[in-house]
């Protein structure tokens, strides 16, 4: 027995030491591969951080080099050659130059927009390309001319299709241009950010290929869709699709890499793989982390079979030692067992008879409540425990009586309280529910329910998910839930309480009536605020016009010519008509808020609508010397409600006037989008907005009002109403702005169905 104990202790201690060695070995190897991966990922992020900045610097440096060549040729030949001849010498010098792996070249354009040198498309040389547009309809040549005239040099971004890529895709290209005033030309060069990224990725791959650690350690790279980028294998090579590659144990290795990438911070995977330079398959652990911007899975691994081999050798030695000790212990155990058997057999008959009598009488006493008699037993130990057992039997009878009375009171309260109550066991299996719950959820008293009975009646909203999850934490806090029962919407307040016996109690109160009252009050206040906002924001301009021109007519009645008097009266008439239209639209909108009006959709000409709005707001703009320019082509048709759209456009233009300084400009454009949609753009060069205000407007939230550039006031609800109107018109409204850089509002609305114009 002693030998067995020592053997057991030794085996236990060895198991602990082996596990400790295994864990320490695994931890060290896991740290090694994770550090290798993190170094590569950090290098990639560092390289990406300076990628675009480096491209800008390179473009500027290349252009400066070309400008220096131009200046040198001009200086050397200006006294002996004509400007035209000098330009030819410059083109001869710059035309053959290539850089950036052969894709970089120089171009020259004069300030009238005529292409003087375009090495990759010489057929354009001599052509006036002022009207040349990129894939986003930007006049690129005009933008370049504007930059060099205003600043002498600068960057210009265009969007083009690449011949070596999918022609349905558009790629951003950045160019740097610099003016050479003596010849009235500018020179420049450009590059695609995508091409620069490829150069950097190639540099990163070469760096990874040179990286090695340990005897078999290397870094490998696969794409998110399973294409090998860097792989050390005799069977597979870069560019192969290894998504379905399986190890000898059936593990789809690359798919496990994808799962690890999708875990925060990356993760480890275990699989079996051939050791480089051998055919031996060994267990391997790798750390995988993703670079989302490149869609790369970066990994590094180590083989862990050496740890288990060392432990197996030590285990074999231990087993031999334990076997010898076990034989000795077994012989000792046989002898001891024979002695014990002899002694126990002698006393077993006496003990068995006494315990049989004790068990029978104890069973009867527990059921009937009768006390035991010590005279029935010959064993002293049994005689001694009879009095305590009799006390327990007496106490049990008293407790059962009190418990019966308490249970009666509880059941009366449980079934009659006007609160829904459910009791669950530790596994959330329902044990009881009261009448209030049965009436609300239409279940029978004997029907088995669960937490799913409550959950399946919850609409699938984010708020319900969060509140139900918090409810199931059972911390006693109440949480409001929205439910659907018998086709009706209800709102309940539920709380969950945990008990010491492992059971849970759910209690709920119906607050539907209170919730509906709060909703009606909130809707009423919102409608009131929006009505007051429209009155304050949209009627201010027309009133200012009427009051201003009326004052002029009164104070200068005899100094005004008939022509001026008629023009001022026309302004007063136009503003009065605008106010009448605005009030009519406002009343229609107010009725729409109460559900008493519907949209009247029709075909309208966006050009005419904007002309009418500009005519109305021109007096307001003239006070600040702001130019209103309508760039929408006549005949640009929309399919919408003209009254509501007029309110939106007038609000946005008035808002632009409010936040634009004197002598500013406000432009209105339109463009045809895919999906049979039209986009209207209202752009000003005013003071712009902060990022937080832009985010609130784009999410349809109220913003805090601030003073205009002419100290104009407002309520901050005008743009919220515009956002709501555009949404009601089955459209979208978005604002693009930054402080000090003007503001652009984009309204996207349905175009008329094409079939109606065929």
PDB file of C-alpha atoms in Angstrom, residues 563-751:
ATOM      1  CA  UNK A 563     -39.032 102.274 -63.258  1.00  0.00           C
ATOM      2  CA  UNK A 564     -37.472 101.857 -59.789  1.00  0.00           C
ATOM      3  CA  UNK A 565     -40.839 102.183 -58.075  1.00  0.00           C
ATOM      4  CA  UNK A 566     -42.247  99.465 -60.323  1.00  0.00           C
ATOM      5  CA  UNK A 567     -39.228  97.198 -59.676  1.00  0.00           C
ATOM      6  CA  UNK A 568     -39.554  97.640 -55.910  1.00  0.00           C
ATOM      7  CA  UNK A 569     -43.276  96.908 -56.052  1.00  0.00           C
ATOM      8  CA  UNK A 570     -42.477  93.804 -58.128  1.00  0.00           C
ATOM      9  CA  UNK A 571     -40.075  92.628 -55.380  1.00  0.00           C
ATOM     10  CA  UNK A 572     -42.779  93.201 -52.757  1.00  0.00           C
ATOM     11  CA  UNK A 573     -45.263  91.268 -54.904  1.00  0.00           C
ATOM     12  CA  UNK A 574     -42.857  88.366 -55.460  1.00  0.00           C
ATOM     13  CA  UNK A 575     -42.043  88.130 -51.747  1.00  0.00           C
ATOM     14  CA  UNK A 576     -45.730  88.291 -50.768  1.00  0.00           C
ATOM     15  CA  UNK A 577     -46.501  85.550 -53.289  1.00  0.00           C
ATOM     16  CA  UNK A 578     -43.604  83.496 -51.913  1.00  0.00           C
ATOM     17  CA  UNK A 579     -44.926  83.893 -48.357  1.00  0.00           C
ATOM     18  CA  UNK A 580     -48.378  82.814 -49.473  1.00  0.00           C
ATOM     19  CA  UNK A 581     -46.929  79.742 -51.196  1.00  0.00           C
ATOM     20  CA  UNK A 582     -44.746  78.986 -48.177  1.00  0.00           C
ATOM     21  CA  UNK A 583     -47.670  79.237 -45.751  1.00  0.00           C
ATOM     22  CA  UNK A 584     -49.727  76.974 -47.993  1.00  0.00           C
ATOM     23  CA  UNK A 585     -46.894  74.451 -48.102  1.00  0.00           C
ATOM     24  CA  UNK A 586     -46.416  74.765 -44.344  1.00  0.00           C
ATOM     25  CA  UNK A 587     -50.068  73.974 -43.687  1.00  0.00           C
ATOM     26  CA  UNK A 588     -49.845  70.999 -46.049  1.00  0.00           C
ATOM     27  CA  UNK A 589     -46.766  69.747 -44.187  1.00  0.00           C
ATOM     28  CA  UNK A 590     -48.452  70.194 -40.797  1.00  0.00           C
ATOM     29  CA  UNK A 591     -51.394  68.127 -42.033  1.00  0.00           C
ATOM     30  CA  UNK A 592     -48.919  65.522 -43.317  1.00  0.00           C
ATOM     31  CA  UNK A 593     -47.431  65.273 -39.812  1.00  0.00           C
ATOM     32  CA  UNK A 594     -50.861  64.433 -38.463  1.00  0.00           C
ATOM     33  CA  UNK A 595     -51.467  61.916 -41.264  1.00  0.00           C
ATOM     34  CA  UNK A 596     -54.142  63.994 -43.017  1.00  0.00           C
ATOM     35  CA  UNK A 597     -52.343  64.575 -46.313  1.00  0.00           C
ATOM     36  CA  UNK A 598     -50.517  62.504 -48.886  1.00  0.00           C
ATOM     37  CA  UNK A 599     -47.821  63.290 -51.432  1.00  0.00           C
ATOM     38  CA  UNK A 600     -48.866  64.483 -54.902  1.00  0.00           C
ATOM     39  CA  UNK A 601     -46.153  63.214 -57.221  1.00  0.00           C
ATOM     40  CA  UNK A 602     -45.760  64.692 -60.671  1.00  0.00           C
ATOM     41  CA  UNK A 603     -43.173  65.380 -63.380  1.00  0.00           C
ATOM     42  CA  UNK A 604     -41.407  68.693 -62.772  1.00  0.00           C
ATOM     43  CA  UNK A 605     -38.555  70.540 -64.447  1.00  0.00           C
ATOM     44  CA  UNK A 606     -35.812  71.005 -61.829  1.00  0.00           C
ATOM     45  CA  UNK A 607     -34.435  73.997 -63.747  1.00  0.00           C
ATOM     46  CA  UNK A 608     -37.735  75.921 -63.537  1.00  0.00           C
ATOM     47  CA  UNK A 609     -38.207  75.108 -59.833  1.00  0.00           C
ATOM     48  CA  UNK A 610     -34.716  76.423 -58.983  1.00  0.00           C
ATOM     49  CA  UNK A 611     -35.291  79.547 -61.107  1.00  0.00           C
ATOM     50  CA  UNK A 612     -38.451  80.314 -59.098  1.00  0.00           C
ATOM     51  CA  UNK A 613     -36.641  79.817 -55.777  1.00  0.00           C
ATOM     52  CA  UNK A 614     -33.712  82.008 -56.888  1.00  0.00           C
ATOM     53  CA  UNK A 615     -36.162  84.734 -57.993  1.00  0.00           C
ATOM     54  CA  UNK A 616     -37.679  84.641 -54.497  1.00  0.00           C
ATOM     55  CA  UNK A 617     -34.347  84.737 -52.641  1.00  0.00           C
ATOM     56  CA  UNK A 618     -32.509  87.180 -54.940  1.00  0.00           C
ATOM     57  CA  UNK A 619     -33.364  90.272 -52.800  1.00  0.00           C
ATOM     58  CA  UNK A 620     -32.018  88.452 -49.723  1.00  0.00           C
ATOM     59  CA  UNK A 621     -28.832  87.497 -51.598  1.00  0.00           C
ATOM     60  CA  UNK A 622     -28.367  91.007 -53.002  1.00  0.00           C
ATOM     61  CA  UNK A 623     -28.236  92.405 -49.464  1.00  0.00           C
ATOM     62  CA  UNK A 624     -24.990  90.424 -48.979  1.00  0.00           C
ATOM     63  CA  UNK A 625     -23.835  90.728 -52.635  1.00  0.00           C
ATOM     64  CA  UNK A 626     -24.002  86.940 -53.031  1.00  0.00           C
ATOM     65  CA  UNK A 627     -24.247  85.488 -56.552  1.00  0.00           C
ATOM     66  CA  UNK A 628     -26.849  82.744 -57.062  1.00  0.00           C
ATOM     67  CA  UNK A 629     -26.027  80.596 -60.133  1.00  0.00           C
ATOM     68  CA  UNK A 630     -28.291  77.922 -61.590  1.00  0.00           C
ATOM     69  CA  UNK A 631     -26.247  75.342 -63.560  1.00  0.00           C
ATOM     70  CA  UNK A 632     -29.123  72.902 -64.045  1.00  0.00           C
ATOM     71  CA  UNK A 633     -29.989  72.314 -67.681  1.00  0.00           C
ATOM     72  CA  UNK A 634     -33.478  73.119 -68.864  1.00  0.00           C
ATOM     73  CA  UNK A 635     -35.518  69.930 -69.168  1.00  0.00           C
ATOM     74  CA  UNK A 636     -33.930  68.075 -66.233  1.00  0.00           C
ATOM     75  CA  UNK A 637     -37.080  66.216 -65.099  1.00  0.00           C
ATOM     76  CA  UNK A 638     -37.888  64.833 -61.647  1.00  0.00           C
ATOM     77  CA  UNK A 639     -40.770  62.699 -60.412  1.00  0.00           C
ATOM     78  CA  UNK A 640     -41.658  64.144 -56.997  1.00  0.00           C
ATOM     79  CA  UNK A 641     -43.961  66.479 -55.034  1.00  0.00           C
ATOM     80  CA  UNK A 642     -43.095  69.998 -56.280  1.00  0.00           C
ATOM     81  CA  UNK A 643     -44.470  71.835 -53.228  1.00  0.00           C
ATOM     82  CA  UNK A 644     -42.377  69.914 -50.723  1.00  0.00           C
ATOM     83  CA  UNK A 645     -39.262  69.941 -52.941  1.00  0.00           C
ATOM     84  CA  UNK A 646     -39.577  73.737 -53.279  1.00  0.00           C
ATOM     85  CA  UNK A 647     -39.536  74.052 -49.473  1.00  0.00           C
ATOM     86  CA  UNK A 648     -36.393  71.885 -49.313  1.00  0.00           C
ATOM     87  CA  UNK A 649     -34.502  73.755 -52.070  1.00  0.00           C
ATOM     88  CA  UNK A 650     -35.514  77.178 -50.716  1.00  0.00           C
ATOM     89  CA  UNK A 651     -34.370  76.137 -47.215  1.00  0.00           C
ATOM     90  CA  UNK A 652     -30.968  74.933 -48.479  1.00  0.00           C
ATOM     91  CA  UNK A 653     -30.316  78.044 -50.635  1.00  0.00           C
ATOM     92  CA  UNK A 654     -31.447  80.345 -47.804  1.00  0.00           C
ATOM     93  CA  UNK A 655     -29.167  78.427 -45.447  1.00  0.00           C
ATOM     94  CA  UNK A 656     -26.254  78.927 -47.879  1.00  0.00           C
ATOM     95  CA  UNK A 657     -26.966  82.691 -48.074  1.00  0.00           C
ATOM     96  CA  UNK A 658     -27.092  82.839 -44.272  1.00  0.00           C
ATOM     97  CA  UNK A 659     -23.636  81.286 -43.804  1.00  0.00           C
ATOM     98  CA  UNK A 660     -21.837  82.860 -46.806  1.00  0.00           C
ATOM     99  CA  UNK A 661     -19.840  86.084 -46.531  1.00  0.00           C
ATOM    100  CA  UNK A 662     -20.402  89.112 -48.767  1.00  0.00           C
ATOM    101  CA  UNK A 663     -19.321  88.735 -52.431  1.00  0.00           C
ATOM    102  CA  UNK A 664     -19.647  84.953 -52.111  1.00  0.00           C
ATOM    103  CA  UNK A 665     -21.220  82.541 -54.603  1.00  0.00           C
ATOM    104  CA  UNK A 666     -23.828  79.821 -54.352  1.00  0.00           C
ATOM    105  CA  UNK A 667     -24.156  77.265 -57.186  1.00  0.00           C
ATOM    106  CA  UNK A 668     -26.888  74.740 -57.955  1.00  0.00           C
ATOM    107  CA  UNK A 669     -26.046  71.683 -60.106  1.00  0.00           C
ATOM    108  CA  UNK A 670     -27.756  68.449 -61.104  1.00  0.00           C
ATOM    109  CA  UNK A 671     -26.469  65.119 -62.422  1.00  0.00           C
ATOM    110  CA  UNK A 672     -27.939  61.832 -63.602  1.00  0.00           C
ATOM    111  CA  UNK A 673     -27.064  58.841 -61.389  1.00  0.00           C
ATOM    112  CA  UNK A 674     -27.386  55.133 -61.977  1.00  0.00           C
ATOM    113  CA  UNK A 675     -30.586  53.437 -60.877  1.00  0.00           C
ATOM    114  CA  UNK A 676     -32.795  56.102 -62.514  1.00  0.00           C
ATOM    115  CA  UNK A 677     -31.957  58.732 -59.865  1.00  0.00           C
ATOM    116  CA  UNK A 678     -31.230  62.466 -60.128  1.00  0.00           C
ATOM    117  CA  UNK A 679     -28.903  64.302 -57.761  1.00  0.00           C
ATOM    118  CA  UNK A 680     -29.302  68.040 -57.026  1.00  0.00           C
ATOM    119  CA  UNK A 681     -26.258  69.786 -55.540  1.00  0.00           C
ATOM    120  CA  UNK A 682     -26.395  73.107 -53.627  1.00  0.00           C
ATOM    121  CA  UNK A 683     -22.838  74.390 -53.034  1.00  0.00           C
ATOM    122  CA  UNK A 684     -21.625  77.590 -51.354  1.00  0.00           C
ATOM    123  CA  UNK A 685     -18.190  78.960 -50.499  1.00  0.00           C
ATOM    124  CA  UNK A 686     -19.254  80.043 -47.024  1.00  0.00           C
ATOM    125  CA  UNK A 687     -17.877  79.364 -43.552  1.00  0.00           C
ATOM    126  CA  UNK A 688     -18.669  75.624 -43.567  1.00  0.00           C
ATOM    127  CA  UNK A 689     -19.581  73.355 -40.660  1.00  0.00           C
ATOM    128  CA  UNK A 690     -17.808  71.397 -37.930  1.00  0.00           C
ATOM    129  CA  UNK A 691     -17.490  67.605 -38.312  1.00  0.00           C
ATOM    130  CA  UNK A 692     -19.906  66.952 -35.427  1.00  0.00           C
ATOM    131  CA  UNK A 693     -22.636  69.108 -37.026  1.00  0.00           C
ATOM    132  CA  UNK A 694     -22.208  67.326 -40.380  1.00  0.00           C
ATOM    133  CA  UNK A 695     -22.634  63.947 -38.667  1.00  0.00           C
ATOM    134  CA  UNK A 696     -25.823  65.044 -36.870  1.00  0.00           C
ATOM    135  CA  UNK A 697     -27.400  66.431 -40.067  1.00  0.00           C
ATOM    136  CA  UNK A 698     -26.568  63.275 -42.050  1.00  0.00           C
ATOM    137  CA  UNK A 699     -28.152  61.123 -39.320  1.00  0.00           C
ATOM    138  CA  UNK A 700     -31.362  63.223 -39.305  1.00  0.00           C
ATOM    139  CA  UNK A 701     -30.773  64.802 -35.867  1.00  0.00           C
ATOM    140  CA  UNK A 702     -31.430  68.361 -34.691  1.00  0.00           C
ATOM    141  CA  UNK A 703     -28.398  70.689 -34.594  1.00  0.00           C
ATOM    142  CA  UNK A 704     -27.725  73.699 -32.416  1.00  0.00           C
ATOM    143  CA  UNK A 705     -28.401  76.918 -34.342  1.00  0.00           C
ATOM    144  CA  UNK A 706     -25.682  79.553 -34.711  1.00  0.00           C
ATOM    145  CA  UNK A 707     -25.574  83.096 -36.085  1.00  0.00           C
ATOM    146  CA  UNK A 708     -25.104  83.652 -39.815  1.00  0.00           C
ATOM    147  CA  UNK A 709     -22.361  85.797 -41.360  1.00  0.00           C
ATOM    148  CA  UNK A 710     -24.800  88.734 -41.269  1.00  0.00           C
ATOM    149  CA  UNK A 711     -25.759  87.969 -37.632  1.00  0.00           C
ATOM    150  CA  UNK A 712     -28.908  86.151 -38.836  1.00  0.00           C
ATOM    151  CA  UNK A 713     -30.552  83.902 -36.247  1.00  0.00           C
ATOM    152  CA  UNK A 714     -32.346  80.562 -36.529  1.00  0.00           C
ATOM    153  CA  UNK A 715     -33.641  77.566 -34.565  1.00  0.00           C
ATOM    154  CA  UNK A 716     -31.508  74.714 -35.904  1.00  0.00           C
ATOM    155  CA  UNK A 717     -34.563  72.741 -37.065  1.00  0.00           C
ATOM    156  CA  UNK A 718     -34.667  73.863 -40.720  1.00  0.00           C
ATOM    157  CA  UNK A 719     -32.156  71.260 -41.955  1.00  0.00           C
ATOM    158  CA  UNK A 720     -33.852  68.556 -39.857  1.00  0.00           C
ATOM    159  CA  UNK A 721     -37.130  69.326 -41.670  1.00  0.00           C
ATOM    160  CA  UNK A 722     -35.344  69.222 -45.041  1.00  0.00           C
ATOM    161  CA  UNK A 723     -33.902  65.814 -44.156  1.00  0.00           C
ATOM    162  CA  UNK A 724     -37.366  64.541 -43.190  1.00  0.00           C
ATOM    163  CA  UNK A 725     -39.021  65.955 -46.352  1.00  0.00           C
ATOM    164  CA  UNK A 726     -36.399  64.364 -48.649  1.00  0.00           C
ATOM    165  CA  UNK A 727     -36.884  61.016 -46.888  1.00  0.00           C
ATOM    166  CA  UNK A 728     -40.663  61.295 -47.397  1.00  0.00           C
ATOM    167  CA  UNK A 729     -39.985  61.925 -51.101  1.00  0.00           C
ATOM    168  CA  UNK A 730     -38.187  58.546 -51.302  1.00  0.00           C
ATOM    169  CA  UNK A 731     -34.885  60.364 -51.552  1.00  0.00           C
ATOM    170  CA  UNK A 732     -31.661  60.915 -49.631  1.00  0.00           C
ATOM    171  CA  UNK A 733     -29.987  64.062 -48.326  1.00  0.00           C
ATOM    172  CA  UNK A 734     -26.301  64.319 -47.465  1.00  0.00           C
ATOM    173  CA  UNK A 735     -24.085  67.242 -46.462  1.00  0.00           C
ATOM    174  CA  UNK A 736     -20.351  67.530 -47.189  1.00  0.00           C
ATOM    175  CA  UNK A 737     -18.576  70.343 -45.352  1.00  0.00           C
ATOM    176  CA  UNK A 738     -15.572  71.411 -43.321  1.00  0.00           C
ATOM    177  CA  UNK A 739     -14.957  74.587 -41.369  1.00  0.00           C
ATOM    178  CA  UNK A 740     -13.712  77.363 -43.623  1.00  0.00           C
ATOM    179  CA  UNK A 741     -14.217  75.318 -46.839  1.00  0.00           C
ATOM    180  CA  UNK A 742     -17.848  75.882 -47.739  1.00  0.00           C
ATOM    181  CA  UNK A 743     -20.793  73.486 -47.708  1.00  0.00           C
ATOM    182  CA  UNK A 744     -22.364  71.143 -50.276  1.00  0.00           C
ATOM    183  CA  UNK A 745     -25.854  69.621 -49.904  1.00  0.00           C
ATOM    184  CA  UNK A 746     -26.608  66.567 -52.097  1.00  0.00           C
ATOM    185  CA  UNK A 747     -30.259  65.616 -52.673  1.00  0.00           C
ATOM    186  CA  UNK A 748     -30.933  62.357 -54.520  1.00  0.00           C
ATOM    187  CA  UNK A 749     -34.477  61.916 -55.890  1.00  0.00           C
ATOM    188  CA  UNK A 750     -36.260  59.575 -58.309  1.00  0.00           C
ATOM    189  CA  UNK A 751     -36.182  60.447 -61.998  1.00  0.00           C
TER     190      UNK A 751
END
